[in-house]
């Protein structure tokens, strides 16, 4: 198997491991005495709803909201599409309807909540006094700031009428079972889609600290909500959340392990460096390049051939006007740092099929990537300075496009260090 084929096969395996049809059925609750109401939000929520319909033996009804282009046909659960990563009015209307659906439930009823990455943007129900336009402004500022996903979601939880446990509180006294597909480093339930059905230990003061740290200008009413404490979320120990269940059905670690099995079956050693690596994408790219060089040149800390595999969610502080995303920014920075090192290849992509705001999952690089770019008159450092990773790799024919994957377990990053040159020479 060629190097690119192997890396792409690993990426496909990571995505397949988190497909709802595979991971949802084992976690479905028993039929309740009363109603089963299915709700949810996220890039994978429609596919999760379909998996529920296919496997659940009893009656059900419900509503989930997913990203535009990610809907799949369901018979009993209504699917609504909305915008990601900046929320829109369709998401706001869906959130309002979802709160109405769960009001008036009884103790014999069960709410099955299907949550995956992207739900923060897809359920944008502002607190009283805050407008959707305010939320959009804050979302854009957070996305460009370099804040981590945990920091962004902390701010979002304290501006929302549905996130930060508020949706679960509205379900009381019904039993709530939340099925999670994690897309966040550390798999903290309150960070996945900003935790609409789980308690939130963070505070308005924490949100304000994040805003100050990144110099984000807030609309007046948003600042007032945070400073007054009016945006406080549902805290651990709240009796309305007693007895609720949270079940992880897919995580970044599960996806990485599935990818690693593909490589090992091909006879290549794999070293999983972590499922929750964070940091500025270009800096993580430089770091990974340095590790790959040590393997290639010194055989430390691992012998080649091998693959360095990692997941998590890096960030990009946007300074340029290019078309970028965190995975292609990581790859471009790594390729520049490697300077055409023989035998080093890489692939990175978002498992939801969308890196940044482009319908492109990620990209691939090889030892000849920089040379091919220079031959086309493309200057890699200029592309990096402009945050133009997609433009760079598309021009070389090295973009990786999957289309909607109907799941999301965060980023996939694989660096392949081929056999040392002297070993290849002896083999020939």
mmCIF file of N, CA, C and O in Angstrom, residues 85-139:
data_model
loop_
_atom_site.group_PDB
_atom_site.id
_atom_site.type_symbol
_atom_site.label_atom_id
_atom_site.label_comp_id
_atom_site.label_asym_id
_atom_site.label_seq_id
_atom_site.Cartn_x
_atom_site.Cartn_y
_atom_site.Cartn_z
ATOM 1 N N UNK A 85 -20.188 27.454 11.325
ATOM 2 C CA UNK A 85 -19.998 27.646 12.770
ATOM 3 C C UNK A 85 -20.635 28.912 13.336
ATOM 4 O O UNK A 85 -20.628 29.092 14.543
ATOM 5 N N UNK A 86 -21.145 29.790 12.472
ATOM 6 C CA UNK A 86 -21.824 30.993 12.967
ATOM 7 C C UNK A 86 -23.326 30.729 12.920
ATOM 8 O O UNK A 86 -23.855 30.351 11.875
ATOM 9 N N UNK A 87 -24.036 30.879 14.028
ATOM 10 C CA UNK A 87 -25.455 30.499 14.083
ATOM 11 C C UNK A 87 -26.343 31.373 13.206
ATOM 12 O O UNK A 87 -25.970 32.482 12.821
ATOM 13 N N UNK A 88 -27.540 30.836 12.913
ATOM 14 C CA UNK A 88 -28.499 31.600 12.114
ATOM 15 C C UNK A 88 -29.906 31.463 12.691
ATOM 16 O O UNK A 88 -30.121 30.789 13.701
ATOM 17 N N UNK A 89 -30.869 32.102 12.017
ATOM 18 C CA UNK A 89 -32.243 32.138 12.524
ATOM 19 C C UNK A 89 -32.898 30.765 12.508
ATOM 20 O O UNK A 89 -33.756 30.470 13.355
ATOM 21 N N UNK A 90 -32.511 29.893 11.563
ATOM 22 C CA UNK A 90 -33.078 28.544 11.521
ATOM 23 C C UNK A 90 -32.718 27.773 12.786
ATOM 24 O O UNK A 90 -33.548 27.058 13.360
ATOM 25 N N UNK A 91 -31.488 27.911 13.244
ATOM 26 C CA UNK A 91 -31.083 27.267 14.483
ATOM 27 C C UNK A 91 -31.811 27.841 15.687
ATOM 28 O O UNK A 91 -32.193 27.108 16.617
ATOM 29 N N UNK A 92 -32.009 29.145 15.695
ATOM 30 C CA UNK A 92 -32.720 29.780 16.800
ATOM 31 C C UNK A 92 -34.159 29.271 16.885
ATOM 32 O O UNK A 92 -34.657 28.949 17.968
ATOM 33 N N UNK A 93 -34.832 29.183 15.736
ATOM 34 C CA UNK A 93 -36.213 28.679 15.727
ATOM 35 C C UNK A 93 -36.268 27.226 16.196
ATOM 36 O O UNK A 93 -37.170 26.833 16.938
ATOM 37 N N UNK A 94 -35.298 26.423 15.761
ATOM 38 C CA UNK A 94 -35.266 25.015 16.177
ATOM 39 C C UNK A 94 -35.067 24.895 17.680
ATOM 40 O O UNK A 94 -35.684 24.050 18.339
ATOM 41 N N UNK A 95 -34.202 25.735 18.255
ATOM 42 C CA UNK A 95 -33.966 25.697 19.698
ATOM 43 C C UNK A 95 -35.230 26.078 20.470
ATOM 44 O O UNK A 95 -35.561 25.462 21.495
ATOM 45 N N UNK A 96 -35.942 27.090 19.986
ATOM 46 C CA UNK A 96 -37.192 27.489 20.633
ATOM 47 C C UNK A 96 -38.197 26.338 20.625
ATOM 48 O O UNK A 96 -38.847 26.044 21.636
ATOM 49 N N UNK A 97 -38.324 25.676 19.472
ATOM 50 C CA UNK A 97 -39.262 24.563 19.348
ATOM 51 C C UNK A 97 -38.862 23.398 20.248
ATOM 52 O O UNK A 97 -39.709 22.719 20.830
ATOM 53 N N UNK A 98 -37.551 23.161 20.374
ATOM 54 C CA UNK A 98 -37.084 22.057 21.198
ATOM 55 C C UNK A 98 -37.455 22.280 22.661
ATOM 56 O O UNK A 98 -37.898 21.357 23.353
ATOM 57 N N UNK A 99 -37.276 23.494 23.149
ATOM 58 C CA UNK A 99 -37.673 23.799 24.526
ATOM 59 C C UNK A 99 -39.175 23.606 24.723
ATOM 60 O O UNK A 99 -39.616 23.113 25.770
ATOM 61 N N UNK A 100 -39.970 23.988 23.746
ATOM 62 C CA UNK A 100 -41.417 23.800 23.845
ATOM 63 C C UNK A 100 -41.777 22.319 23.899
ATOM 64 O O UNK A 100 -42.670 21.905 24.645
ATOM 65 N N UNK A 101 -41.063 21.494 23.122
ATOM 66 C CA UNK A 101 -41.354 20.063 23.071
ATOM 67 C C UNK A 101 -41.161 19.390 24.424
ATOM 68 O O UNK A 101 -41.898 18.469 24.782
ATOM 69 N N UNK A 102 -40.151 19.816 25.168
ATOM 70 C CA UNK A 102 -39.830 19.110 26.413
ATOM 71 C C UNK A 102 -40.602 19.634 27.612
ATOM 72 O O UNK A 102 -40.562 19.013 28.681
ATOM 73 N N UNK A 103 -41.285 20.730 27.460
ATOM 74 C CA UNK A 103 -42.063 21.253 28.584
ATOM 75 C C UNK A 103 -43.316 20.401 28.805
ATOM 76 O O UNK A 103 -43.948 19.944 27.864
ATOM 77 N N UNK A 104 -43.661 20.186 30.067
ATOM 78 C CA UNK A 104 -44.868 19.437 30.390
ATOM 79 C C UNK A 104 -44.698 17.937 30.383
ATOM 80 O O UNK A 104 -45.695 17.201 30.402
ATOM 81 N N UNK A 105 -43.459 17.443 30.381
ATOM 82 C CA UNK A 105 -43.239 16.003 30.428
ATOM 83 C C UNK A 105 -43.485 15.471 31.832
ATOM 84 O O UNK A 105 -43.519 16.225 32.813
ATOM 85 N N UNK A 106 -43.620 14.141 31.937
ATOM 86 C CA UNK A 106 -43.920 13.497 33.214
ATOM 87 C C UNK A 106 -42.783 12.580 33.632
ATOM 88 O O UNK A 106 -41.886 12.262 32.844
ATOM 89 N N UNK A 107 -42.838 12.119 34.873
ATOM 90 C CA UNK A 107 -41.771 11.282 35.409
ATOM 91 C C UNK A 107 -41.652 9.956 34.679
ATOM 92 O O UNK A 107 -40.576 9.327 34.702
ATOM 93 N N UNK A 108 -42.724 9.494 34.051
ATOM 94 C CA UNK A 108 -42.685 8.230 33.313
ATOM 95 C C UNK A 108 -42.108 8.392 31.906
ATOM 96 O O UNK A 108 -41.914 7.398 31.200
ATOM 97 N N UNK A 109 -41.868 9.618 31.497
ATOM 98 C CA UNK A 109 -41.335 9.868 30.155
ATOM 99 C C UNK A 109 -39.813 9.829 30.166
ATOM 100 O O UNK A 109 -39.168 10.081 31.194
ATOM 101 N N UNK A 110 -39.236 9.532 29.012
ATOM 102 C CA UNK A 110 -37.777 9.567 28.839
ATOM 103 C C UNK A 110 -37.440 10.461 27.655
ATOM 104 O O UNK A 110 -38.065 10.370 26.600
ATOM 105 N N UNK A 111 -36.450 11.320 27.850
ATOM 106 C CA UNK A 111 -35.910 12.146 26.774
ATOM 107 C C UNK A 111 -34.554 11.567 26.378
ATOM 108 O O UNK A 111 -33.660 11.436 27.219
ATOM 109 N N UNK A 112 -34.429 11.193 25.133
ATOM 110 C CA UNK A 112 -33.163 10.710 24.597
ATOM 111 C C UNK A 112 -32.528 11.855 23.828
ATOM 112 O O UNK A 112 -33.054 12.290 22.800
ATOM 113 N N UNK A 113 -31.416 12.353 24.350
ATOM 114 C CA UNK A 113 -30.772 13.524 23.752
ATOM 115 C C UNK A 113 -29.518 13.086 23.001
ATOM 116 O O UNK A 113 -28.614 12.463 23.587
ATOM 117 N N UNK A 114 -29.451 13.419 21.726
ATOM 118 C CA UNK A 114 -28.367 13.012 20.836
ATOM 119 C C UNK A 114 -27.483 14.227 20.569
ATOM 120 O O UNK A 114 -27.877 15.151 19.861
ATOM 121 N N UNK A 115 -26.283 14.212 21.131
ATOM 122 C CA UNK A 115 -25.433 15.401 21.082
ATOM 123 C C UNK A 115 -24.102 15.063 20.419
ATOM 124 O O UNK A 115 -23.457 14.060 20.737
ATOM 125 N N UNK A 116 -23.688 15.933 19.502
ATOM 126 C CA UNK A 116 -22.377 15.793 18.861
ATOM 127 C C UNK A 116 -21.809 17.183 18.598
ATOM 128 O O UNK A 116 -22.476 18.199 18.817
ATOM 129 N N UNK A 117 -20.572 17.212 18.127
ATOM 130 C CA UNK A 117 -19.908 18.482 17.887
ATOM 131 C C UNK A 117 -20.664 19.360 16.906
ATOM 132 O O UNK A 117 -21.294 18.891 15.967
ATOM 133 N N UNK A 118 -20.583 20.650 17.133
ATOM 134 C CA UNK A 118 -21.293 21.612 16.299
ATOM 135 C C UNK A 118 -22.588 22.093 16.908
ATOM 136 O O UNK A 118 -23.177 23.071 16.452
ATOM 137 N N UNK A 119 -23.034 21.409 17.968
ATOM 138 C CA UNK A 119 -24.317 21.766 18.566
ATOM 139 C C UNK A 119 -24.362 23.148 19.168
ATOM 140 O O UNK A 119 -25.429 23.748 19.284
ATOM 141 N N UNK A 120 -23.209 23.686 19.555
ATOM 142 C CA UNK A 120 -23.204 25.045 20.113
ATOM 143 C C UNK A 120 -23.757 26.050 19.113
ATOM 144 O O UNK A 120 -24.541 26.935 19.467
ATOM 145 N N UNK A 121 -23.334 25.937 17.864
ATOM 146 C CA UNK A 121 -23.807 26.862 16.832
ATOM 147 C C UNK A 121 -25.212 26.528 16.371
ATOM 148 O O UNK A 121 -25.951 27.415 15.937
ATOM 149 N N UNK A 122 -25.593 25.260 16.463
ATOM 150 C CA UNK A 122 -26.868 24.820 15.908
ATOM 151 C C UNK A 122 -28.043 25.035 16.849
ATOM 152 O O UNK A 122 -29.190 24.932 16.433
ATOM 153 N N UNK A 123 -27.765 25.330 18.129
ATOM 154 C CA UNK A 123 -28.825 25.638 19.096
ATOM 155 C C UNK A 123 -28.588 27.033 19.686
ATOM 156 O O UNK A 123 -28.324 27.190 20.873
ATOM 157 N N UNK A 124 -28.705 28.065 18.870
ATOM 158 C CA UNK A 124 -28.360 29.424 19.341
ATOM 159 C C UNK A 124 -29.564 30.167 19.909
ATOM 160 O O UNK A 124 -30.120 31.048 19.265
ATOM 161 N N UNK A 125 -29.962 29.813 21.117
ATOM 162 C CA UNK A 125 -31.105 30.494 21.731
ATOM 163 C C UNK A 125 -30.585 31.493 22.753
ATOM 164 O O UNK A 125 -30.201 31.130 23.865
ATOM 165 N N UNK A 126 -30.542 32.785 22.411
ATOM 166 C CA UNK A 126 -29.951 33.777 23.320
ATOM 167 C C UNK A 126 -30.798 33.983 24.566
ATOM 168 O O UNK A 126 -32.024 33.849 24.547
ATOM 169 N N UNK A 127 -30.134 34.332 25.662
ATOM 170 C CA UNK A 127 -30.844 34.739 26.868
ATOM 171 C C UNK A 127 -31.632 36.019 26.618
ATOM 172 O O UNK A 127 -31.345 36.766 25.679
ATOM 173 N N UNK A 128 -32.598 36.273 27.465
ATOM 174 C CA UNK A 128 -33.432 37.467 27.321
ATOM 175 C C UNK A 128 -32.564 38.717 27.275
ATOM 176 O O UNK A 128 -31.650 38.893 28.092
ATOM 177 N N UNK A 129 -32.840 39.562 26.295
ATOM 178 C CA UNK A 129 -32.097 40.813 26.132
ATOM 179 C C UNK A 129 -30.959 40.720 25.145
ATOM 180 O O UNK A 129 -30.471 41.732 24.647
ATOM 181 N N UNK A 130 -30.502 39.497 24.871
ATOM 182 C CA UNK A 130 -29.435 39.298 23.884
ATOM 183 C C UNK A 130 -30.075 38.902 22.557
ATOM 184 O O UNK A 130 -31.021 38.101 22.531
ATOM 185 N N UNK A 131 -29.595 39.432 21.467
ATOM 186 C CA UNK A 131 -30.150 39.124 20.152
ATOM 187 C C UNK A 131 -29.303 38.080 19.436
ATOM 188 O O UNK A 131 -28.149 37.815 19.805
ATOM 189 N N UNK A 132 -29.880 37.493 18.404
ATOM 190 C CA UNK A 132 -29.124 36.559 17.570
ATOM 191 C C UNK A 132 -27.926 37.265 16.942
ATOM 192 O O UNK A 132 -26.838 36.682 16.836
ATOM 193 N N UNK A 133 -28.108 38.507 16.569
ATOM 194 C CA UNK A 133 -26.992 39.272 15.985
ATOM 195 C C UNK A 133 -25.850 39.417 16.987
ATOM 196 O O UNK A 133 -24.672 39.350 16.622
ATOM 197 N N UNK A 134 -26.195 39.623 18.268
ATOM 198 C CA UNK A 134 -25.165 39.667 19.315
ATOM 199 C C UNK A 134 -24.394 38.357 19.367
ATOM 200 O O UNK A 134 -23.159 38.339 19.452
ATOM 201 N N UNK A 135 -25.143 37.240 19.333
ATOM 202 C CA UNK A 135 -24.510 35.919 19.392
ATOM 203 C C UNK A 135 -23.610 35.697 18.181
ATOM 204 O O UNK A 135 -22.523 35.112 18.298
ATOM 205 N N UNK A 136 -24.052 36.132 17.020
ATOM 206 C CA UNK A 136 -23.248 35.966 15.805
ATOM 207 C C UNK A 136 -21.948 36.753 15.903
ATOM 208 O O UNK A 136 -20.875 36.271 15.541
ATOM 209 N N UNK A 137 -22.043 37.980 16.415
ATOM 210 C CA UNK A 137 -20.857 38.816 16.563
ATOM 211 C C UNK A 137 -19.859 38.164 17.519
ATOM 212 O O UNK A 137 -18.655 38.099 17.231
ATOM 213 N N UNK A 138 -20.350 37.674 18.654
ATOM 214 C CA UNK A 138 -19.464 37.037 19.629
ATOM 215 C C UNK A 138 -18.863 35.755 19.053
ATOM 216 O O UNK A 138 -17.677 35.463 19.248
ATOM 217 N N UNK A 139 -19.679 34.987 18.314
ATOM 218 C CA UNK A 139 -19.176 33.749 17.712
ATOM 219 C C UNK A 139 -18.038 34.025 16.735
ATOM 220 O O UNK A 139 -17.003 33.341 16.764
#
